[in-house]
PDB file of C-alpha atoms and ligand atoms in Angstrom:
ATOM      1  CA  UNK A  27     -12.139 180.589  26.502  1.00  0.00           C
ATOM      2  CA  UNK A  28     -15.862 181.296  26.464  1.00  0.00           C
ATOM      3  CA  UNK A  29     -15.246 185.039  27.019  1.00  0.00           C
ATOM      4  CA  UNK A  30     -14.164 185.160  23.362  1.00  0.00           C
ATOM      5  CA  UNK A  31     -17.781 184.554  22.384  1.00  0.00           C
ATOM      6  CA  UNK A  32     -19.361 187.116  24.678  1.00  0.00           C
ATOM      7  CA  UNK A  33     -20.391 190.724  24.393  1.00  0.00           C
ATOM      8  CA  UNK A  34     -18.873 193.531  26.487  1.00  0.00           C
ATOM      9  CA  UNK A  35     -20.348 193.760  29.968  1.00  0.00           C
ATOM     10  CA  UNK A  36     -20.845 190.000  30.271  1.00  0.00           C
ATOM     11  CA  UNK A  37     -18.912 188.053  32.902  1.00  0.00           C
ATOM     12  CA  UNK A  38     -17.963 184.402  32.422  1.00  0.00           C
ATOM     13  CA  UNK A  39     -16.462 181.881  34.813  1.00  0.00           C
ATOM     14  CA  UNK A  40     -15.482 178.462  33.484  1.00  0.00           C
ATOM     15  CA  UNK A  41     -13.691 175.404  34.772  1.00  0.00           C
ATOM     16  CA  UNK A  42     -12.552 172.142  33.222  1.00  0.00           C
ATOM     17  CA  UNK A  43     -13.684 169.726  35.884  1.00  0.00           C
ATOM     18  CA  UNK A  44     -15.609 169.451  39.104  1.00  0.00           C
ATOM     19  CA  UNK A  45     -14.218 171.326  42.048  1.00  0.00           C
ATOM     20  CA  UNK A  46     -13.880 169.595  45.384  1.00  0.00           C
ATOM     21  CA  UNK A  47     -15.762 171.569  47.977  1.00  0.00           C
ATOM     22  CA  UNK A  48     -18.286 173.043  45.555  1.00  0.00           C
ATOM     23  CA  UNK A  49     -21.058 170.887  47.034  1.00  0.00           C
ATOM     24  CA  UNK A  50     -20.354 172.250  50.487  1.00  0.00           C
ATOM     25  CA  UNK A  51     -20.603 175.793  49.121  1.00  0.00           C
ATOM     26  CA  UNK A  52     -24.168 175.366  47.826  1.00  0.00           C
ATOM     27  CA  UNK A  53     -26.920 177.299  49.533  1.00  0.00           C
ATOM     28  CA  UNK A  54     -29.190 174.846  51.396  1.00  0.00           C
ATOM     29  CA  UNK A  55     -32.028 175.618  48.939  1.00  0.00           C
ATOM     30  CA  UNK A  56     -29.711 174.747  46.034  1.00  0.00           C
ATOM     31  CA  UNK A  57     -28.487 171.555  47.696  1.00  0.00           C
ATOM     32  CA  UNK A  58     -32.114 170.434  48.079  1.00  0.00           C
ATOM     33  CA  UNK A  59     -32.540 170.540  44.284  1.00  0.00           C
ATOM     34  CA  UNK A  60     -30.001 167.750  43.778  1.00  0.00           C
ATOM     35  CA  UNK A  61     -30.575 165.824  46.980  1.00  0.00           C
ATOM     36  CA  UNK A  62     -30.661 162.176  45.977  1.00  0.00           C
ATOM     37  CA  UNK A  63     -29.191 162.820  42.516  1.00  0.00           C
ATOM     38  CA  UNK A  64     -26.192 160.800  41.277  1.00  0.00           C
ATOM     39  CA  UNK A  65     -22.769 162.017  42.396  1.00  0.00           C
ATOM     40  CA  UNK A  66     -21.855 163.187  38.881  1.00  0.00           C
ATOM     41  CA  UNK A  67     -25.008 165.297  38.589  1.00  0.00           C
ATOM     42  CA  UNK A  68     -24.484 166.823  42.032  1.00  0.00           C
ATOM     43  CA  UNK A  69     -20.874 167.599  41.126  1.00  0.00           C
ATOM     44  CA  UNK A  70     -21.683 169.412  37.867  1.00  0.00           C
ATOM     45  CA  UNK A  71     -24.615 171.235  39.466  1.00  0.00           C
ATOM     46  CA  UNK A  72     -22.482 172.460  42.375  1.00  0.00           C
ATOM     47  CA  UNK A  73     -19.472 173.386  40.265  1.00  0.00           C
ATOM     48  CA  UNK A  74     -21.470 175.336  37.697  1.00  0.00           C
ATOM     49  CA  UNK A  75     -23.260 177.169  40.505  1.00  0.00           C
ATOM     50  CA  UNK A  76     -19.926 178.060  42.027  1.00  0.00           C
ATOM     51  CA  UNK A  77     -19.026 179.524  38.600  1.00  0.00           C
ATOM     52  CA  UNK A  78     -22.338 181.419  38.484  1.00  0.00           C
ATOM     53  CA  UNK A  79     -21.988 182.798  42.015  1.00  0.00           C
ATOM     54  CA  UNK A  80     -18.454 183.969  41.255  1.00  0.00           C
ATOM     55  CA  UNK A  81     -19.615 185.636  38.026  1.00  0.00           C
ATOM     56  CA  UNK A  82     -22.534 187.344  39.771  1.00  0.00           C
ATOM     57  CA  UNK A  83     -20.190 188.487  42.555  1.00  0.00           C
ATOM     58  CA  UNK A  84     -17.965 190.170  39.967  1.00  0.00           C
ATOM     59  CA  UNK A  85     -21.013 192.147  38.860  1.00  0.00           C
ATOM     60  CA  UNK A  86     -21.786 193.178  42.435  1.00  0.00           C
ATOM     61  CA  UNK A  87     -24.794 190.900  43.016  1.00  0.00           C
ATOM     62  CA  UNK A  88     -25.584 189.968  46.592  1.00  0.00           C
ATOM     63  CA  UNK A  89     -24.987 186.245  47.292  1.00  0.00           C
ATOM     64  CA  UNK A  90     -28.274 184.363  46.864  1.00  0.00           C
ATOM     65  CA  UNK A  91     -29.332 180.866  45.792  1.00  0.00           C
ATOM     66  CA  UNK A  92     -29.802 180.225  42.085  1.00  0.00           C
ATOM     67  CA  UNK A  93     -32.922 178.079  41.971  1.00  0.00           C
ATOM     68  CA  UNK A  94     -34.851 176.717  38.979  1.00  0.00           C
ATOM     69  CA  UNK A  95     -38.212 177.231  37.387  1.00  0.00           C
ATOM     70  CA  UNK A  96     -40.424 174.170  36.744  1.00  0.00           C
ATOM     71  CA  UNK A  97     -38.706 173.584  33.369  1.00  0.00           C
ATOM     72  CA  UNK A  98     -35.214 173.688  34.874  1.00  0.00           C
ATOM     73  CA  UNK A  99     -34.284 177.211  33.801  1.00  0.00           C
ATOM     74  CA  UNK A 100     -32.133 179.056  36.314  1.00  0.00           C
ATOM     75  CA  UNK A 101     -33.830 181.869  38.236  1.00  0.00           C
ATOM     76  CA  UNK A 102     -31.261 184.664  38.148  1.00  0.00           C
ATOM     77  CA  UNK A 103     -31.313 187.432  40.745  1.00  0.00           C
ATOM     78  CA  UNK A 104     -33.422 190.432  39.756  1.00  0.00           C
ATOM     79  CA  UNK A 105     -31.502 192.695  37.407  1.00  0.00           C
ATOM     80  CA  UNK A 106     -29.352 189.931  35.890  1.00  0.00           C
ATOM     81  CA  UNK A 107     -29.586 187.433  33.039  1.00  0.00           C
ATOM     82  CA  UNK A 108     -27.346 184.489  32.354  1.00  0.00           C
ATOM     83  CA  UNK A 109     -26.874 180.890  31.345  1.00  0.00           C
ATOM     84  CA  UNK A 110     -25.038 177.784  32.465  1.00  0.00           C
ATOM     85  CA  UNK A 111     -23.682 174.732  30.684  1.00  0.00           C
ATOM     86  CA  UNK A 112     -21.813 171.574  31.613  1.00  0.00           C
ATOM     87  CA  UNK A 113     -20.445 168.667  29.647  1.00  0.00           C
ATOM     88  CA  UNK A 114     -17.664 166.170  30.166  1.00  0.00           C
ATOM     89  CA  UNK A 115     -14.587 168.177  31.181  1.00  0.00           C
ATOM     90  CA  UNK A 116     -16.223 171.594  31.109  1.00  0.00           C
ATOM     91  CA  UNK A 117     -18.547 173.797  33.179  1.00  0.00           C
ATOM     92  CA  UNK A 118     -19.342 177.457  32.520  1.00  0.00           C
ATOM     93  CA  UNK A 119     -21.662 180.201  33.695  1.00  0.00           C
ATOM     94  CA  UNK A 120     -22.132 183.599  32.087  1.00  0.00           C
ATOM     95  CA  UNK A 121     -24.079 186.531  33.484  1.00  0.00           C
ATOM     96  CA  UNK A 122     -24.791 190.118  32.481  1.00  0.00           C
ATOM     97  CA  UNK A 123     -26.756 193.004  33.927  1.00  0.00           C
ATOM     98  CA  UNK A 124     -30.258 193.057  32.472  1.00  0.00           C
ATOM     99  CA  UNK A 125     -29.624 196.533  31.062  1.00  0.00           C
ATOM    100  CA  UNK A 126     -26.899 195.041  28.854  1.00  0.00           C
ATOM    101  CA  UNK A 127     -28.536 191.812  27.704  1.00  0.00           C
ATOM    102  CA  UNK A 128     -32.119 190.627  27.380  1.00  0.00           C
ATOM    103  CA  UNK A 129     -31.030 186.987  27.364  1.00  0.00           C
ATOM    104  CA  UNK A 130     -27.908 184.859  27.058  1.00  0.00           C
ATOM    105  CA  UNK A 131     -27.568 181.281  25.880  1.00  0.00           C
ATOM    106  CA  UNK A 132     -24.420 179.170  26.076  1.00  0.00           C
ATOM    107  CA  UNK A 133     -23.760 175.522  25.403  1.00  0.00           C
ATOM    108  CA  UNK A 134     -20.736 173.229  25.451  1.00  0.00           C
ATOM    109  CA  UNK A 135     -20.486 169.815  23.832  1.00  0.00           C
ATOM    110  CA  UNK A 136     -17.699 167.352  23.183  1.00  0.00           C
ATOM    111  CA  UNK A 137     -16.379 167.743  19.635  1.00  0.00           C
ATOM    112  CA  UNK A 138     -17.519 164.233  18.846  1.00  0.00           C
ATOM    113  CA  UNK A 139     -20.096 162.871  16.409  1.00  0.00           C
ATOM    114  CA  UNK A 140     -23.696 162.774  17.577  1.00  0.00           C
ATOM    115  CA  UNK A 141     -24.739 159.393  18.940  1.00  0.00           C
ATOM    116  CA  UNK A 142     -26.292 158.189  15.690  1.00  0.00           C
ATOM    117  CA  UNK A 143     -27.534 159.217  12.291  1.00  0.00           C
ATOM    118  CA  UNK A 144     -31.024 159.084  13.795  1.00  0.00           C
ATOM    119  CA  UNK A 145     -30.132 161.742  16.350  1.00  0.00           C
ATOM    120  CA  UNK A 146     -28.586 163.912  13.627  1.00  0.00           C
ATOM    121  CA  UNK A 147     -31.796 163.563  11.624  1.00  0.00           C
ATOM    122  CA  UNK A 148     -33.845 164.629  14.647  1.00  0.00           C
ATOM    123  CA  UNK A 149     -31.853 167.747  15.474  1.00  0.00           C
ATOM    124  CA  UNK A 150     -31.286 169.098  11.950  1.00  0.00           C
ATOM    125  CA  UNK A 151     -33.614 170.463   9.296  1.00  0.00           C
ATOM    126  CA  UNK A 152     -33.339 169.839   5.567  1.00  0.00           C
ATOM    127  CA  UNK A 153     -31.674 173.181   4.828  1.00  0.00           C
ATOM    128  CA  UNK A 154     -28.911 172.383   7.354  1.00  0.00           C
ATOM    129  CA  UNK A 155     -28.440 168.906   5.932  1.00  0.00           C
ATOM    130  CA  UNK A 156     -27.819 170.588   2.559  1.00  0.00           C
ATOM    131  CA  UNK A 157     -24.719 172.499   3.697  1.00  0.00           C
ATOM    132  CA  UNK A 158     -23.337 170.166   6.376  1.00  0.00           C
ATOM    133  CA  UNK A 159     -21.451 167.829   3.985  1.00  0.00           C
ATOM    134  CA  UNK A 160     -19.464 170.614   2.312  1.00  0.00           C
ATOM    135  CA  UNK A 161     -18.288 172.036   5.641  1.00  0.00           C
ATOM    136  CA  UNK A 162     -17.490 168.543   6.881  1.00  0.00           C
ATOM    137  CA  UNK A 163     -15.328 167.997   3.805  1.00  0.00           C
ATOM    138  CA  UNK A 164     -13.481 171.283   4.271  1.00  0.00           C
ATOM    139  CA  UNK A 165     -13.096 171.161   8.045  1.00  0.00           C
ATOM    140  CA  UNK A 166     -13.106 167.516   9.124  1.00  0.00           C
ATOM    141  CA  UNK A 167     -11.683 168.582  12.501  1.00  0.00           C
ATOM    142  CA  UNK A 168     -15.108 169.967  13.457  1.00  0.00           C
ATOM    143  CA  UNK A 169     -18.145 167.789  14.154  1.00  0.00           C
ATOM    144  CA  UNK A 170     -20.588 170.092  12.377  1.00  0.00           C
ATOM    145  CA  UNK A 171     -23.755 168.227  13.272  1.00  0.00           C
ATOM    146  CA  UNK A 172     -22.742 168.477  16.914  1.00  0.00           C
ATOM    147  CA  UNK A 173     -22.065 172.174  16.397  1.00  0.00           C
ATOM    148  CA  UNK A 174     -25.578 172.664  14.990  1.00  0.00           C
ATOM    149  CA  UNK A 175     -26.929 170.775  18.007  1.00  0.00           C
ATOM    150  CA  UNK A 176     -24.983 173.031  20.382  1.00  0.00           C
ATOM    151  CA  UNK A 177     -26.132 176.171  18.573  1.00  0.00           C
ATOM    152  CA  UNK A 178     -29.736 174.984  18.972  1.00  0.00           C
ATOM    153  CA  UNK A 179     -29.226 174.361  22.692  1.00  0.00           C
ATOM    154  CA  UNK A 180     -27.978 177.952  22.955  1.00  0.00           C
ATOM    155  CA  UNK A 181     -31.024 179.070  20.961  1.00  0.00           C
ATOM    156  CA  UNK A 182     -33.317 177.331  23.435  1.00  0.00           C
ATOM    157  CA  UNK A 183     -31.534 178.902  26.408  1.00  0.00           C
ATOM    158  CA  UNK A 184     -32.314 182.398  25.090  1.00  0.00           C
ATOM    159  CA  UNK A 185     -35.711 181.475  23.657  1.00  0.00           C
ATOM    160  CA  UNK A 186     -37.151 179.963  26.810  1.00  0.00           C
ATOM    161  CA  UNK A 187     -36.485 182.847  29.244  1.00  0.00           C
ATOM    162  CA  UNK A 188     -37.925 185.279  26.685  1.00  0.00           C
ATOM    163  CA  UNK A 189     -41.043 183.256  25.870  1.00  0.00           C
ATOM    164  CA  UNK A 190     -41.614 180.667  28.602  1.00  0.00           C
ATOM    165  CA  UNK A 191     -42.344 178.184  25.817  1.00  0.00           C
ATOM    166  CA  UNK A 192     -40.884 175.010  24.318  1.00  0.00           C
ATOM    167  CA  UNK A 193     -39.014 175.215  21.006  1.00  0.00           C
ATOM    168  CA  UNK A 194     -38.358 172.158  18.891  1.00  0.00           C
ATOM    169  CA  UNK A 195     -35.188 171.399  16.959  1.00  0.00           C
ATOM    170  CA  UNK A 196     -37.157 171.767  13.721  1.00  0.00           C
ATOM    171  CA  UNK A 197     -38.245 175.291  14.718  1.00  0.00           C
ATOM    172  CA  UNK A 198     -34.895 176.942  13.955  1.00  0.00           C
ATOM    173  CA  UNK A 199     -32.498 176.767  11.041  1.00  0.00           C
ATOM    174  CA  UNK A 200     -28.803 177.294  11.672  1.00  0.00           C
ATOM    175  CA  UNK A 201     -26.337 178.640   9.146  1.00  0.00           C
ATOM    176  CA  UNK A 202     -22.664 178.808  10.050  1.00  0.00           C
ATOM    177  CA  UNK A 203     -19.989 181.211   8.935  1.00  0.00           C
ATOM    178  CA  UNK A 204     -16.699 179.331   9.279  1.00  0.00           C
ATOM    179  CA  UNK A 205     -14.573 182.386   8.526  1.00  0.00           C
ATOM    180  CA  UNK A 206     -15.887 184.516  11.382  1.00  0.00           C
ATOM    181  CA  UNK A 207     -16.858 181.637  13.666  1.00  0.00           C
ATOM    182  CA  UNK A 208     -20.385 182.975  13.859  1.00  0.00           C
ATOM    183  CA  UNK A 209     -23.790 181.479  13.224  1.00  0.00           C
ATOM    184  CA  UNK A 210     -27.331 182.604  12.609  1.00  0.00           C
ATOM    185  CA  UNK A 211     -30.425 180.911  13.916  1.00  0.00           C
ATOM    186  CA  UNK A 212     -33.459 181.735  11.792  1.00  0.00           C
ATOM    187  CA  UNK A 213     -36.608 181.057  13.739  1.00  0.00           C
ATOM    188  CA  UNK A 214     -39.196 179.134  11.746  1.00  0.00           C
ATOM    189  CA  UNK A 215     -41.939 180.083  14.212  1.00  0.00           C
ATOM    190  CA  UNK A 216     -42.886 183.593  15.408  1.00  0.00           C
ATOM    191  CA  UNK A 217     -39.988 184.880  17.510  1.00  0.00           C
ATOM    192  CA  UNK A 218     -39.994 186.647  20.863  1.00  0.00           C
ATOM    193  CA  UNK A 219     -40.688 190.363  21.131  1.00  0.00           C
ATOM    194  CA  UNK A 220     -37.840 192.301  22.768  1.00  0.00           C
ATOM    195  CA  UNK A 221     -38.180 196.048  23.260  1.00  0.00           C
ATOM    196  CA  UNK A 222     -41.219 196.091  20.981  1.00  0.00           C
ATOM    197  CA  UNK A 223     -39.384 194.363  18.119  1.00  0.00           C
ATOM    198  CA  UNK A 224     -40.161 190.804  17.031  1.00  0.00           C
ATOM    199  CA  UNK A 225     -36.918 188.871  16.566  1.00  0.00           C
ATOM    200  CA  UNK A 226     -36.791 186.374  13.737  1.00  0.00           C
ATOM    201  CA  UNK A 227     -33.057 185.674  13.843  1.00  0.00           C
ATOM    202  CA  UNK A 228     -30.571 185.175  16.674  1.00  0.00           C
ATOM    203  CA  UNK A 229     -26.865 185.844  16.057  1.00  0.00           C
ATOM    204  CA  UNK A 230     -24.322 183.668  17.814  1.00  0.00           C
ATOM    205  CA  UNK A 231     -20.689 182.683  17.781  1.00  0.00           C
ATOM    206  CA  UNK A 232     -18.791 179.450  18.297  1.00  0.00           C
ATOM    207  CA  UNK A 233     -15.378 177.982  18.882  1.00  0.00           C
ATOM    208  CA  UNK A 234     -13.851 174.520  18.729  1.00  0.00           C
ATOM    209  CA  UNK A 235     -10.893 173.914  21.020  1.00  0.00           C
ATOM    210  CA  UNK A 236      -9.406 171.248  23.259  1.00  0.00           C
ATOM    211  CA  UNK A 237     -11.997 168.670  22.242  1.00  0.00           C
ATOM    212  CA  UNK A 238     -14.932 170.988  22.934  1.00  0.00           C
ATOM    213  CA  UNK A 239     -17.513 172.848  20.889  1.00  0.00           C
ATOM    214  CA  UNK A 240     -18.787 175.977  22.627  1.00  0.00           C
ATOM    215  CA  UNK A 241     -21.586 178.211  21.315  1.00  0.00           C
ATOM    216  CA  UNK A 242     -23.067 181.429  22.665  1.00  0.00           C
ATOM    217  CA  UNK A 243     -25.866 183.855  21.831  1.00  0.00           C
ATOM    218  CA  UNK A 244     -26.481 187.230  23.414  1.00  0.00           C
ATOM    219  CA  UNK A 245     -29.724 189.082  22.807  1.00  0.00           C
ATOM    220  CA  UNK A 246     -28.866 192.724  23.477  1.00  0.00           C
ATOM    221  CA  UNK A 247     -31.015 194.683  25.893  1.00  0.00           C
ATOM    222  CA  UNK A 248     -33.416 196.974  24.047  1.00  0.00           C
ATOM    223  CA  UNK A 249     -31.954 200.265  25.379  1.00  0.00           C
ATOM    224  CA  UNK A 250     -30.090 201.565  22.301  1.00  0.00           C
ATOM    225  CA  UNK A 251     -27.333 203.374  24.184  1.00  0.00           C
ATOM    226  CA  UNK A 252     -26.346 200.248  26.083  1.00  0.00           C
ATOM    227  CA  UNK A 253     -26.966 197.658  23.445  1.00  0.00           C
ATOM    228  CA  UNK A 254     -24.135 198.454  21.063  1.00  0.00           C
ATOM    229  CA  UNK A 255     -23.102 195.202  19.399  1.00  0.00           C
ATOM    230  CA  UNK A 256     -19.818 193.708  20.486  1.00  0.00           C
ATOM    231  CA  UNK A 257     -16.838 192.891  18.299  1.00  0.00           C
ATOM    232  CA  UNK A 258     -18.209 189.653  16.862  1.00  0.00           C
ATOM    233  CA  UNK A 259     -21.894 190.488  16.546  1.00  0.00           C
ATOM    234  CA  UNK A 260     -23.280 189.860  13.099  1.00  0.00           C
ATOM    235  CA  UNK A 261     -19.906 189.179  11.501  1.00  0.00           C
ATOM    236  CA  UNK A 262     -20.473 187.298   8.319  1.00  0.00           C
ATOM    237  CA  UNK A 263     -18.108 186.494   5.470  1.00  0.00           C
ATOM    238  CA  UNK A 264     -20.732 186.083   2.790  1.00  0.00           C
ATOM    239  CA  UNK A 265     -24.259 185.115   2.024  1.00  0.00           C
ATOM    240  CA  UNK A 266     -23.327 181.489   1.361  1.00  0.00           C
ATOM    241  CA  UNK A 267     -22.769 180.013   4.824  1.00  0.00           C
ATOM    242  CA  UNK A 268     -20.360 177.454   3.479  1.00  0.00           C
ATOM    243  CA  UNK A 269     -18.207 180.031   1.730  1.00  0.00           C
ATOM    244  CA  UNK A 270     -15.468 181.773   3.658  1.00  0.00           C
ATOM    245  CA  UNK A 271     -11.941 180.960   4.654  1.00  0.00           C
ATOM    246  CA  UNK A 272     -12.544 177.911   6.788  1.00  0.00           C
TER     247      UNK A 272
HETATM  248  C1  LIG B 310     -32.475 172.461  28.568  1.00  0.00           C
HETATM  249  C2  LIG B 310     -31.413 172.021  27.596  1.00  0.00           C
HETATM  250  C3  LIG B 310     -31.258 173.101  26.488  1.00  0.00           C
HETATM  251  C4  LIG B 310     -30.065 171.914  28.343  1.00  0.00           C
HETATM  252  O1  LIG B 310     -29.000 171.669  27.465  1.00  0.00           O
HETATM  253  P1  LIG B 310     -28.014 170.430  27.698  1.00  0.00           P
HETATM  254  O2  LIG B 310     -27.023 170.457  26.573  1.00  0.00           O
HETATM  255  O3  LIG B 310     -28.816 169.190  27.898  1.00  0.00           O
HETATM  256  O4  LIG B 310     -27.273 170.699  29.066  1.00  0.00           O
HETATM  257  P2  LIG B 310     -26.290 171.881  29.495  1.00  0.00           P
HETATM  258  O5  LIG B 310     -25.379 171.309  30.495  1.00  0.00           O
HETATM  259  O6  LIG B 310     -25.698 172.586  28.338  1.00  0.00           O
HETATM  260  O7  LIG B 310     -27.279 172.909  30.219  1.00  0.00           O
HETATM  261  C5  LIG B 310     -27.896 172.562  31.408  1.00  0.00           C
HETATM  262  C6  LIG B 310     -28.301 173.833  32.095  1.00  0.00           C
HETATM  263  O8  LIG B 310     -29.209 174.545  31.262  1.00  0.00           O
HETATM  264  C7  LIG B 310     -30.031 175.338  32.114  1.00  0.00           C
HETATM  265  N1  LIG B 310     -31.412 175.138  31.703  1.00  0.00           N
HETATM  266  C8  LIG B 310     -32.192 174.060  31.896  1.00  0.00           C
HETATM  267  N2  LIG B 310     -33.413 174.281  31.373  1.00  0.00           N
HETATM  268  C9  LIG B 310     -33.382 175.519  30.821  1.00  0.00           C
HETATM  269  C10 LIG B 310     -34.342 176.311  30.135  1.00  0.00           C
HETATM  270  N3  LIG B 310     -35.599 175.881  29.922  1.00  0.00           N
HETATM  271  N4  LIG B 310     -33.995 177.533  29.735  1.00  0.00           N
HETATM  272  C11 LIG B 310     -32.750 178.006  29.954  1.00  0.00           C
HETATM  273  N5  LIG B 310     -31.776 177.296  30.600  1.00  0.00           N
HETATM  274  C12 LIG B 310     -32.109 176.065  31.023  1.00  0.00           C
HETATM  275  C13 LIG B 310     -29.769 174.900  33.547  1.00  0.00           C
HETATM  276  O9  LIG B 310     -28.935 175.862  34.143  1.00  0.00           O
HETATM  277  C14 LIG B 310     -29.032 173.589  33.382  1.00  0.00           C
HETATM  278  O10 LIG B 310     -28.059 173.331  34.374  1.00  0.00           O
HETATM  279  P3  LIG B 310     -28.471 172.976  35.889  1.00  0.00           P
HETATM  280  O11 LIG B 310     -29.637 172.054  35.799  1.00  0.00           O
HETATM  281  O12 LIG B 310     -27.248 172.368  36.449  1.00  0.00           O
HETATM  282  O13 LIG B 310     -28.838 174.307  36.487  1.00  0.00           O
HETATM  283  C15 LIG B 310     -31.724 170.659  26.907  1.00  0.00           C
HETATM  284  O14 LIG B 310     -31.661 169.617  27.863  1.00  0.00           O
HETATM  285  C16 LIG B 310     -33.085 170.594  26.267  1.00  0.00           C
HETATM  286  O15 LIG B 310     -34.115 170.382  26.904  1.00  0.00           O
HETATM  287  N6  LIG B 310     -33.137 170.748  24.923  1.00  0.00           N
HETATM  288  C17 LIG B 310     -34.349 170.583  24.171  1.00  0.00           C
HETATM  289  C18 LIG B 310     -34.878 171.916  23.660  1.00  0.00           C
HETATM  290  C19 LIG B 310     -34.023 172.416  22.547  1.00  0.00           C
HETATM  291  O16 LIG B 310     -32.815 172.430  22.637  1.00  0.00           O
HETATM  292  N7  LIG B 310     -34.656 172.828  21.426  1.00  0.00           N
HETATM  293  C20 LIG B 310     -33.927 173.300  20.283  1.00  0.00           C
HETATM  294  C21 LIG B 310     -34.511 174.606  19.830  1.00  0.00           C
HETATM  295  S1  LIG B 310     -33.848 175.109  18.237  1.00  0.00           S
END
């Protein structure tokens, strides 16, 4: 289902549970990264790497371990960008050639309320708290605070590879278009420079299905000829994020 959120040229592989045998398929260098971790962590790590290796294979990448930088970000093979996510009942990896995308962020969450009002307070900013109640009233099937959280996780997964820096939850403001299933993340701190242009807004898309919230952001590669926006990029029903045929 995550392909629906992605731009042309991006490959996704997803699965809805851990796959027996995935641990045995890890490269030894990958297996070392989760040596001693709990079984559940090793299972998600191995399964999502199997997804990532399959996706990279579809793009013609040579098989190679996907290791991590000191902050946990995946080190993709030269010439590729991507992202991984796992939550209860879902694992996904997406990759694209670096001449198609400068960065990709994906995140999956259960479509359930955040753990507490305190957590919601921590991950949202005042402007988001202003529109959340009206969307919650109109679409009670969607846990909107959780969706904002997921969108911000996707923001961080594109932000970090582009900047190498931390970004706090209060450093981006999400607005959601329920009609087009898109969102915007306005950065409240100076954004990354891609192809000589400073980005102050990331455009993403989302879906809610089968008990899951999935969000994705693609930052197009700077080469104009190859960075044509995909079918969902920038779609927006109106200026008021809470207006539109939810
Ligand atoms: C890193 C983080 C975004 C991961 O999100 P999560 O919902 O906890 O977990 P997910 O399963 O969706 O993603 C985990 C994967 O993200 C990837 N990841 C981890 N750190 C990363 C980073 N710095 N940059 C990009 N990807 C990263 C890894 O592939 C990891 O899986 P793996 O360890 O099995 O390889 C999250 O734990 C975090 O630190 N968030 C705080 C920062 C933030 O979100 N700020 C909001 C800015 S508006």
